[in-house]
XYZ file of C-alpha atoms in Angstrom:
429
model
C -79.382 -132.808 100.553
C -77.905 -135.801 98.759
C -81.239 -136.001 95.956
C -79.748 -131.645 95.850
C -75.863 -133.356 95.188
C -77.217 -135.676 92.105
C -79.719 -133.151 90.559
C -77.478 -131.236 90.619
C -74.628 -134.049 89.197
C -77.156 -134.850 86.386
C -78.780 -132.093 85.098
C -74.899 -130.692 84.480
C -73.630 -133.934 83.102
C -77.294 -134.501 80.535
C -77.550 -130.972 80.181
C -73.516 -131.458 79.074
C -73.874 -134.559 76.824
C -76.808 -133.583 74.410
C -74.403 -130.229 73.570
C -75.362 -127.222 75.894
C -72.450 -124.627 75.827
C -70.678 -125.489 79.308
C -71.689 -122.051 80.958
C -75.105 -122.348 80.166
C -75.066 -125.980 81.684
C -73.813 -125.007 85.041
C -76.520 -121.914 85.692
C -78.906 -124.065 84.412
C -78.580 -127.290 86.933
C -77.788 -124.639 89.763
C -80.970 -122.725 89.447
C -82.782 -126.456 89.251
C -81.052 -127.566 92.083
C -81.684 -123.661 94.136
C -85.195 -124.701 93.059
C -85.892 -127.501 94.716
C -83.903 -126.455 98.480
C -85.474 -122.977 98.255
C -88.527 -121.393 96.687
C -88.209 -120.716 92.598
C -88.163 -116.511 92.956
C -85.589 -116.727 95.529
C -83.423 -119.241 93.451
C -83.493 -116.836 90.796
C -82.818 -114.522 92.704
C -80.055 -115.758 94.712
C -78.589 -117.123 91.632
C -78.078 -113.557 89.160
C -76.691 -111.792 92.814
C -74.110 -114.679 92.205
C -73.253 -114.016 88.713
C -72.782 -110.731 88.985
C -70.819 -110.759 92.764
C -68.386 -113.094 91.126
C -66.946 -110.689 88.332
C -67.517 -107.687 90.866
C -63.280 -108.364 91.652
C -60.657 -105.698 90.290
C -58.498 -108.577 89.340
C -60.506 -109.947 86.792
C -60.251 -107.238 84.688
C -56.922 -108.605 83.533
C -58.012 -111.076 81.372
C -60.290 -109.051 78.931
C -56.931 -106.969 78.294
C -54.732 -109.970 78.124
C -57.342 -111.667 75.810
C -56.958 -107.617 73.365
C -53.067 -108.615 73.933
C -52.651 -112.617 72.505
C -55.301 -111.231 69.554
C -53.338 -108.170 68.848
C -49.995 -109.809 69.106
C -51.308 -113.340 67.283
C -52.633 -110.551 63.805
C -49.575 -107.568 64.421
C -46.549 -110.290 63.235
C -45.186 -111.106 66.536
C -45.484 -114.759 66.052
C -43.720 -114.315 63.057
C -40.753 -113.311 64.223
C -40.680 -115.349 67.680
C -40.196 -118.154 64.369
C -37.883 -117.201 63.374
C -35.501 -116.620 65.819
C -36.238 -120.506 66.581
C -36.000 -121.684 63.640
C -32.690 -119.829 63.371
C -31.314 -120.601 66.650
C -32.014 -124.706 66.018
C -33.504 -125.126 62.929
C -30.889 -127.024 60.766
C -30.687 -129.651 63.603
C -32.421 -133.088 62.218
C -36.185 -132.492 62.149
C -34.774 -129.398 63.649
C -39.152 -127.543 63.081
C -40.683 -130.364 65.668
C -38.105 -127.857 68.428
C -38.565 -125.894 66.923
C -43.064 -125.688 66.876
C -42.382 -126.460 70.929
C -39.441 -123.133 71.515
C -42.343 -120.668 69.703
C -44.865 -121.964 71.380
C -43.847 -121.989 74.506
C -42.425 -118.302 73.669
C -45.278 -117.289 71.801
C -47.668 -118.596 74.541
C -45.950 -117.064 77.773
C -46.286 -114.205 75.278
C -49.857 -114.330 74.963
C -51.669 -116.146 77.949
C -53.869 -118.045 75.217
C -52.923 -122.410 73.908
C -55.824 -121.679 71.639
C -53.499 -118.714 70.316
C -50.552 -120.371 69.888
C -51.649 -123.791 68.856
C -53.757 -121.346 65.910
C -50.691 -118.476 65.265
C -47.814 -121.211 65.312
C -49.588 -123.855 64.110
C -50.855 -122.294 61.335
C -47.144 -120.807 60.221
C -45.170 -123.569 60.882
C -48.223 -126.527 58.796
C -47.423 -125.380 55.369
C -43.356 -125.828 55.681
C -43.664 -129.454 57.626
C -45.621 -130.346 54.852
C -42.640 -129.289 52.558
C -40.552 -131.330 53.833
C -41.567 -134.414 54.705
C -42.961 -134.382 58.090
C -45.960 -136.288 59.763
C -48.689 -134.715 59.340
C -50.782 -135.862 62.505
C -47.118 -135.996 64.607
C -47.289 -132.065 63.759
C -50.390 -131.463 65.245
C -49.670 -133.729 68.092
C -46.115 -131.889 68.867
C -48.223 -128.075 67.949
C -51.297 -128.903 70.248
C -49.400 -130.414 73.388
C -46.707 -127.594 73.674
C -49.382 -124.521 73.260
C -50.473 -125.633 77.112
C -47.528 -124.174 78.271
C -48.480 -121.004 77.928
C -50.496 -121.486 80.006
C -48.251 -122.612 82.661
C -45.981 -120.188 82.028
C -46.602 -116.616 83.165
C -48.719 -114.458 81.525
C -51.509 -116.735 82.432
C -55.026 -115.770 82.331
C -56.077 -119.597 83.676
C -53.728 -119.102 86.873
C -55.543 -115.216 88.028
C -58.340 -117.450 87.837
C -57.544 -119.523 90.377
C -56.149 -116.301 93.041
C -59.667 -115.650 92.631
C -60.823 -119.034 93.003
C -58.656 -119.632 95.897
C -59.325 -116.410 97.880
C -57.265 -114.257 97.103
C -52.966 -115.973 96.588
C -50.396 -113.727 95.426
C -50.251 -113.082 91.834
C -47.204 -112.640 91.483
C -46.319 -115.534 93.719
C -48.739 -117.795 91.242
C -46.448 -116.257 87.160
C -43.050 -116.751 89.190
C -43.920 -120.890 90.778
C -44.748 -121.332 85.647
C -41.798 -121.043 84.559
C -39.696 -123.698 86.119
C -42.925 -126.254 85.162
C -43.672 -124.813 81.955
C -39.917 -124.668 80.492
C -39.618 -128.448 82.346
C -43.017 -129.673 80.588
C -41.451 -128.182 76.654
C -38.488 -130.107 77.521
C -39.674 -132.971 77.894
C -42.201 -132.584 75.074
C -39.184 -132.075 73.077
C -37.152 -135.366 74.095
C -40.407 -137.672 72.890
C -39.845 -135.131 70.432
C -36.672 -136.107 69.506
C -36.473 -140.600 69.929
C -39.316 -139.820 66.944
C -37.206 -138.059 64.640
C -34.689 -140.402 65.850
C -37.016 -143.475 64.660
C -38.496 -141.313 61.142
C -34.672 -140.631 60.692
C -35.552 -136.833 59.552
C -32.790 -135.169 57.878
C -30.951 -131.992 59.398
C -32.806 -128.414 58.230
C -31.519 -125.845 56.702
C -28.141 -124.022 57.774
C -28.032 -121.311 59.964
C -25.171 -118.620 60.471
C -24.432 -116.708 63.589
C -25.453 -113.619 61.966
C -28.648 -115.058 61.043
C -29.308 -116.547 64.405
C -28.326 -112.263 65.674
C -30.802 -111.349 64.042
C -33.243 -112.642 63.709
C -32.825 -112.193 67.474
C -32.653 -108.178 67.302
C -36.306 -108.336 65.561
C -37.472 -110.305 68.281
C -36.985 -108.277 71.360
C -38.939 -105.893 71.141
C -41.511 -108.958 71.739
C -39.264 -111.387 74.228
C -39.038 -107.823 76.344
C -43.068 -108.181 77.257
C -42.592 -110.837 79.397
C -39.904 -109.013 80.495
C -41.903 -106.010 81.315
C -44.717 -106.986 82.239
C -43.534 -109.695 84.848
C -40.625 -107.353 86.838
C -43.287 -105.049 87.095
C -44.928 -106.777 88.657
C -42.864 -108.613 90.983
C -40.952 -105.875 91.801
C -44.593 -104.041 92.728
C -44.801 -101.524 89.983
C -47.702 -102.224 88.497
C -51.059 -104.708 89.675
C -51.637 -107.910 87.589
C -54.139 -105.889 85.996
C -52.297 -102.968 85.050
C -49.718 -104.706 83.547
C -52.291 -106.031 81.738
C -53.506 -102.732 79.918
C -49.242 -102.198 80.026
C -49.499 -105.230 77.442
C -52.231 -103.475 75.394
C -50.667 -100.531 74.990
C -47.033 -102.075 74.221
C -48.645 -104.465 71.994
C -50.440 -101.741 69.651
C -47.554 -99.693 69.750
C -44.860 -103.289 67.947
C -48.633 -103.840 66.125
C -47.863 -100.215 64.614
C -43.988 -100.072 64.439
C -44.602 -103.532 62.323
C -46.741 -102.324 60.881
C -49.300 -104.854 60.318
C -52.456 -104.045 61.966
C -54.377 -100.982 60.129
C -58.025 -99.339 61.355
C -59.548 -102.684 59.153
C -57.891 -105.257 61.131
C -58.048 -103.911 64.667
C -61.444 -103.832 64.442
C -61.813 -107.381 63.845
C -59.386 -108.021 66.980
C -61.139 -105.743 68.705
C -64.011 -107.569 67.963
C -62.616 -111.164 68.198
C -61.698 -110.081 71.705
C -65.000 -108.777 72.835
C -66.082 -112.109 71.868
C -63.880 -114.656 74.046
C -64.277 -112.561 77.456
C -67.817 -112.515 76.917
C -67.717 -116.193 76.540
C -64.754 -116.250 79.181
C -66.539 -113.690 81.819
C -70.011 -115.568 81.112
C -67.905 -119.260 82.322
C -66.486 -117.473 85.328
C -69.952 -115.942 86.335
C -72.222 -118.944 86.142
C -68.767 -121.140 87.537
C -69.448 -119.057 90.909
C -72.715 -119.190 91.266
C -72.194 -123.416 91.134
C -68.922 -123.058 93.614
C -71.625 -120.872 95.526
C -74.364 -123.798 95.958
C -72.010 -126.988 96.326
C -70.879 -124.811 99.358
C -75.127 -124.629 100.248
C -75.241 -128.221 99.569
C -72.040 -128.404 102.163
C -70.130 -130.847 99.227
C -66.827 -129.360 99.693
C -66.816 -130.830 103.358
C -68.752 -133.663 102.177
C -66.251 -134.358 99.677
C -63.151 -133.301 101.931
C -64.332 -136.108 104.690
C -65.360 -138.646 101.986
C -61.314 -137.935 100.884
C -59.892 -138.380 104.299
C -61.464 -141.030 105.318
C -59.747 -142.943 102.228
C -56.318 -142.146 103.600
C -55.190 -139.575 105.748
C -52.108 -139.747 103.832
C -50.978 -136.190 102.005
C -48.701 -138.167 98.908
C -52.221 -139.945 98.689
C -54.837 -138.381 98.516
C -52.866 -136.386 96.544
C -52.715 -139.161 93.778
C -56.171 -138.921 93.806
C -57.281 -136.059 93.403
C -54.477 -136.072 89.957
C -56.410 -138.617 88.935
C -60.064 -136.582 89.536
C -58.286 -133.566 87.944
C -57.376 -135.807 84.404
C -60.312 -137.191 84.689
C -62.696 -133.117 84.841
C -60.197 -131.448 82.601
C -61.776 -134.144 79.871
C -65.271 -133.274 79.504
C -64.856 -129.543 81.043
C -62.885 -126.675 79.694
C -60.555 -125.366 82.175
C -61.746 -121.894 83.696
C -64.998 -123.464 85.364
C -62.852 -126.016 86.233
C -61.164 -124.181 88.175
C -63.364 -122.014 89.878
C -65.541 -125.075 90.473
C -63.377 -127.598 92.143
C -60.553 -125.912 93.487
C -62.574 -123.972 96.688
C -63.361 -128.334 97.463
C -59.894 -129.255 97.391
C -57.798 -126.088 98.374
C -59.432 -127.091 101.486
C -58.436 -130.660 101.773
C -55.008 -129.943 100.328
C -54.507 -126.872 103.392
C -54.800 -129.020 105.891
C -52.198 -131.305 104.679
C -50.405 -128.597 104.339
C -49.129 -127.994 100.623
C -48.640 -124.433 99.553
C -51.761 -122.943 97.872
C -49.514 -121.647 95.182
C -48.150 -125.485 95.341
C -51.313 -126.403 94.345
C -52.860 -124.143 92.059
C -49.313 -125.665 89.369
C -50.451 -128.616 89.872
C -54.374 -127.957 89.101
C -53.492 -126.103 85.730
C -51.308 -128.535 85.021
C -53.614 -131.523 85.133
C -55.703 -129.681 83.506
C -54.249 -128.418 81.164
C -53.612 -132.310 79.366
C -57.381 -132.353 79.458
C -57.001 -129.463 76.667
C -55.488 -131.780 74.978
C -57.600 -134.570 74.987
C -61.688 -135.758 73.701
C -64.014 -135.201 74.233
C -63.902 -131.364 75.076
C -60.027 -130.711 74.517
C -60.710 -126.597 73.088
C -57.000 -126.668 72.209
C -56.756 -130.603 70.412
C -59.629 -129.293 67.882
C -58.113 -125.949 67.637
C -55.124 -128.023 66.626
C -56.104 -130.745 64.155
C -57.970 -128.268 62.301
C -55.384 -125.811 61.830
C -53.081 -129.028 60.105
C -56.102 -130.589 58.548
C -56.449 -133.651 59.634
C -58.203 -135.975 61.914
C -58.678 -136.525 65.958
C -58.305 -140.427 65.547
C -55.479 -139.839 63.151
C -54.024 -137.593 65.665
C -54.216 -139.985 69.286
C -51.517 -142.562 68.701
C -48.573 -140.091 68.165
C -50.454 -138.190 71.076
C -49.860 -140.924 73.224
C -46.494 -140.875 74.177
C -46.089 -136.807 74.311
C -49.410 -137.740 76.944
C -47.001 -139.616 79.293
C -44.684 -136.933 79.568
C -46.851 -134.482 80.623
C -48.238 -136.998 83.188
C -44.520 -137.418 84.590
C -43.291 -133.935 84.601
C -46.958 -133.840 86.453
C -45.680 -136.287 88.971
C -42.305 -134.493 88.718
C -44.199 -130.825 90.049
C -47.076 -132.265 92.102
C -44.275 -134.796 94.751
C -41.152 -132.017 94.393
C -42.868 -128.839 96.066
C -39.865 -127.083 94.902
C -40.074 -126.885 91.603
C -42.971 -125.261 91.815
C -41.890 -122.736 94.790
C -38.031 -121.702 94.781
C -38.757 -118.982 91.990
C -41.497 -117.812 94.403
C -39.568 -118.210 97.348
C -36.150 -115.923 96.102
C -38.471 -112.948 95.723
C -40.113 -112.874 99.336
C-alpha cells in the first residue's frame, strides 16, 4: 500500500512539475496507481466509471449556468455600472480608486461568483485611470488580485457548490449564507492595508462627488445588485434550488444586458463559446478529482492521514492550525476545484470527529485556497491581475505581502471563531 501511495503522490507531482495540465496530471497518476494495484483493464474501466459517476450530479448543473452568467456580466456593462457606483460612493477619498477596486471586486465577484472574471473586468476598467492619476501599478495589481477572491467567499460561489458535492451534501443555502460575513471581513481587512499604504504614499483626494451622483449611479447599478437578492433570496427562502437559481441568473443577466444594449448576437456567440471552454475545463477537473478521491479511499489514505494527525494531537485547535498550514501549502500548487474535491474527503471526517461544523470547515477550506489563488507558482488570479496591469509577478510580490498577512489574520479569526461563519445560517434554520 505504501508503494502505491508514493506512486500516486510522486507521479502527480512530477507531471505537474513538467507542465502537464492539472486535470491530466490527476487522471494519469490515478491510472498508474490503479494499474499497479489491480488489473490494467479493470483500472481503466474503474477510472472511467468513477469520472462519469462524479459528474452525475444535479447540483453540478449550477456550475455551467453560473459561469455563463458571469461571462454575460463581464461583457454586458454590469462591471462598469458597479464601478461607477463605487466611485461615486467613495472615489473622492484620498486614494479613493484603491477602495473602489476592493468594493467593486466584492460586488462584481459576488454577483459573478468568479475571481478570475472580477480580476479581469475590474482591473481592465480601473487600470488606466489609476495609471493616469499616478497610482502605483504594482499595488493596484496586488489589491485587485486579492480583492477579487472575495467573490469566491461571498455567494453565489461555484466553489461552495463543489464543496457541497465533495462533503456529501452539506446545504448549499447554509454555505452561501455562511460566506457573507467572512467575505466582507476579508474586503475590510484589505481596505485597512490599503489605507495604511495610501497614508504612507500621501495620495491626494479624488474627484468630488455629490448626493445626486451617488443616487444616479446607485439606480443605474440597482438592477445588477438585485440579482444577489433574487438568487440568494430565492435559495434561502426555498423558492428554488441553487441549480434552478443559476438558470434564473443566466436569464436575468441576459435580460439586463439586452436592456443595457451592451451585447449583440456576435458578442453572445463569443460568450457562449468562452463559457463552454471554461465549463469543460472545470468539469474535467471535477471528473478526474472525483476519480482521485476514490483511489485515495481505495488505498485507505483518508484513514491513514486521520490517524497520523490525531496521533500528533487530539486538541481541536492544534489540528485546525495544522490543516490550515497544509491547505495553504496545497493552494500554492493546486487549483481550488481539485483541491476541494481531493482534500475535503480527507480532512472533513477529522474535523467532524473533533466537533467542527461542516459549514464552518467549508469556509476555512475556501478561504485557505483563496490565498493560493494569489500566490505563485500556479495562482490563476495572480497571473490574470498581473497580466491586466501589464507588470510582473516579481514587482507585485512586495505590495502583496501585507495583503497576505491581512488575509491570514481574517482566516485565523474565521477558523477560531466559528460564529463568524455560522451566525447567519443559524438565523434561517
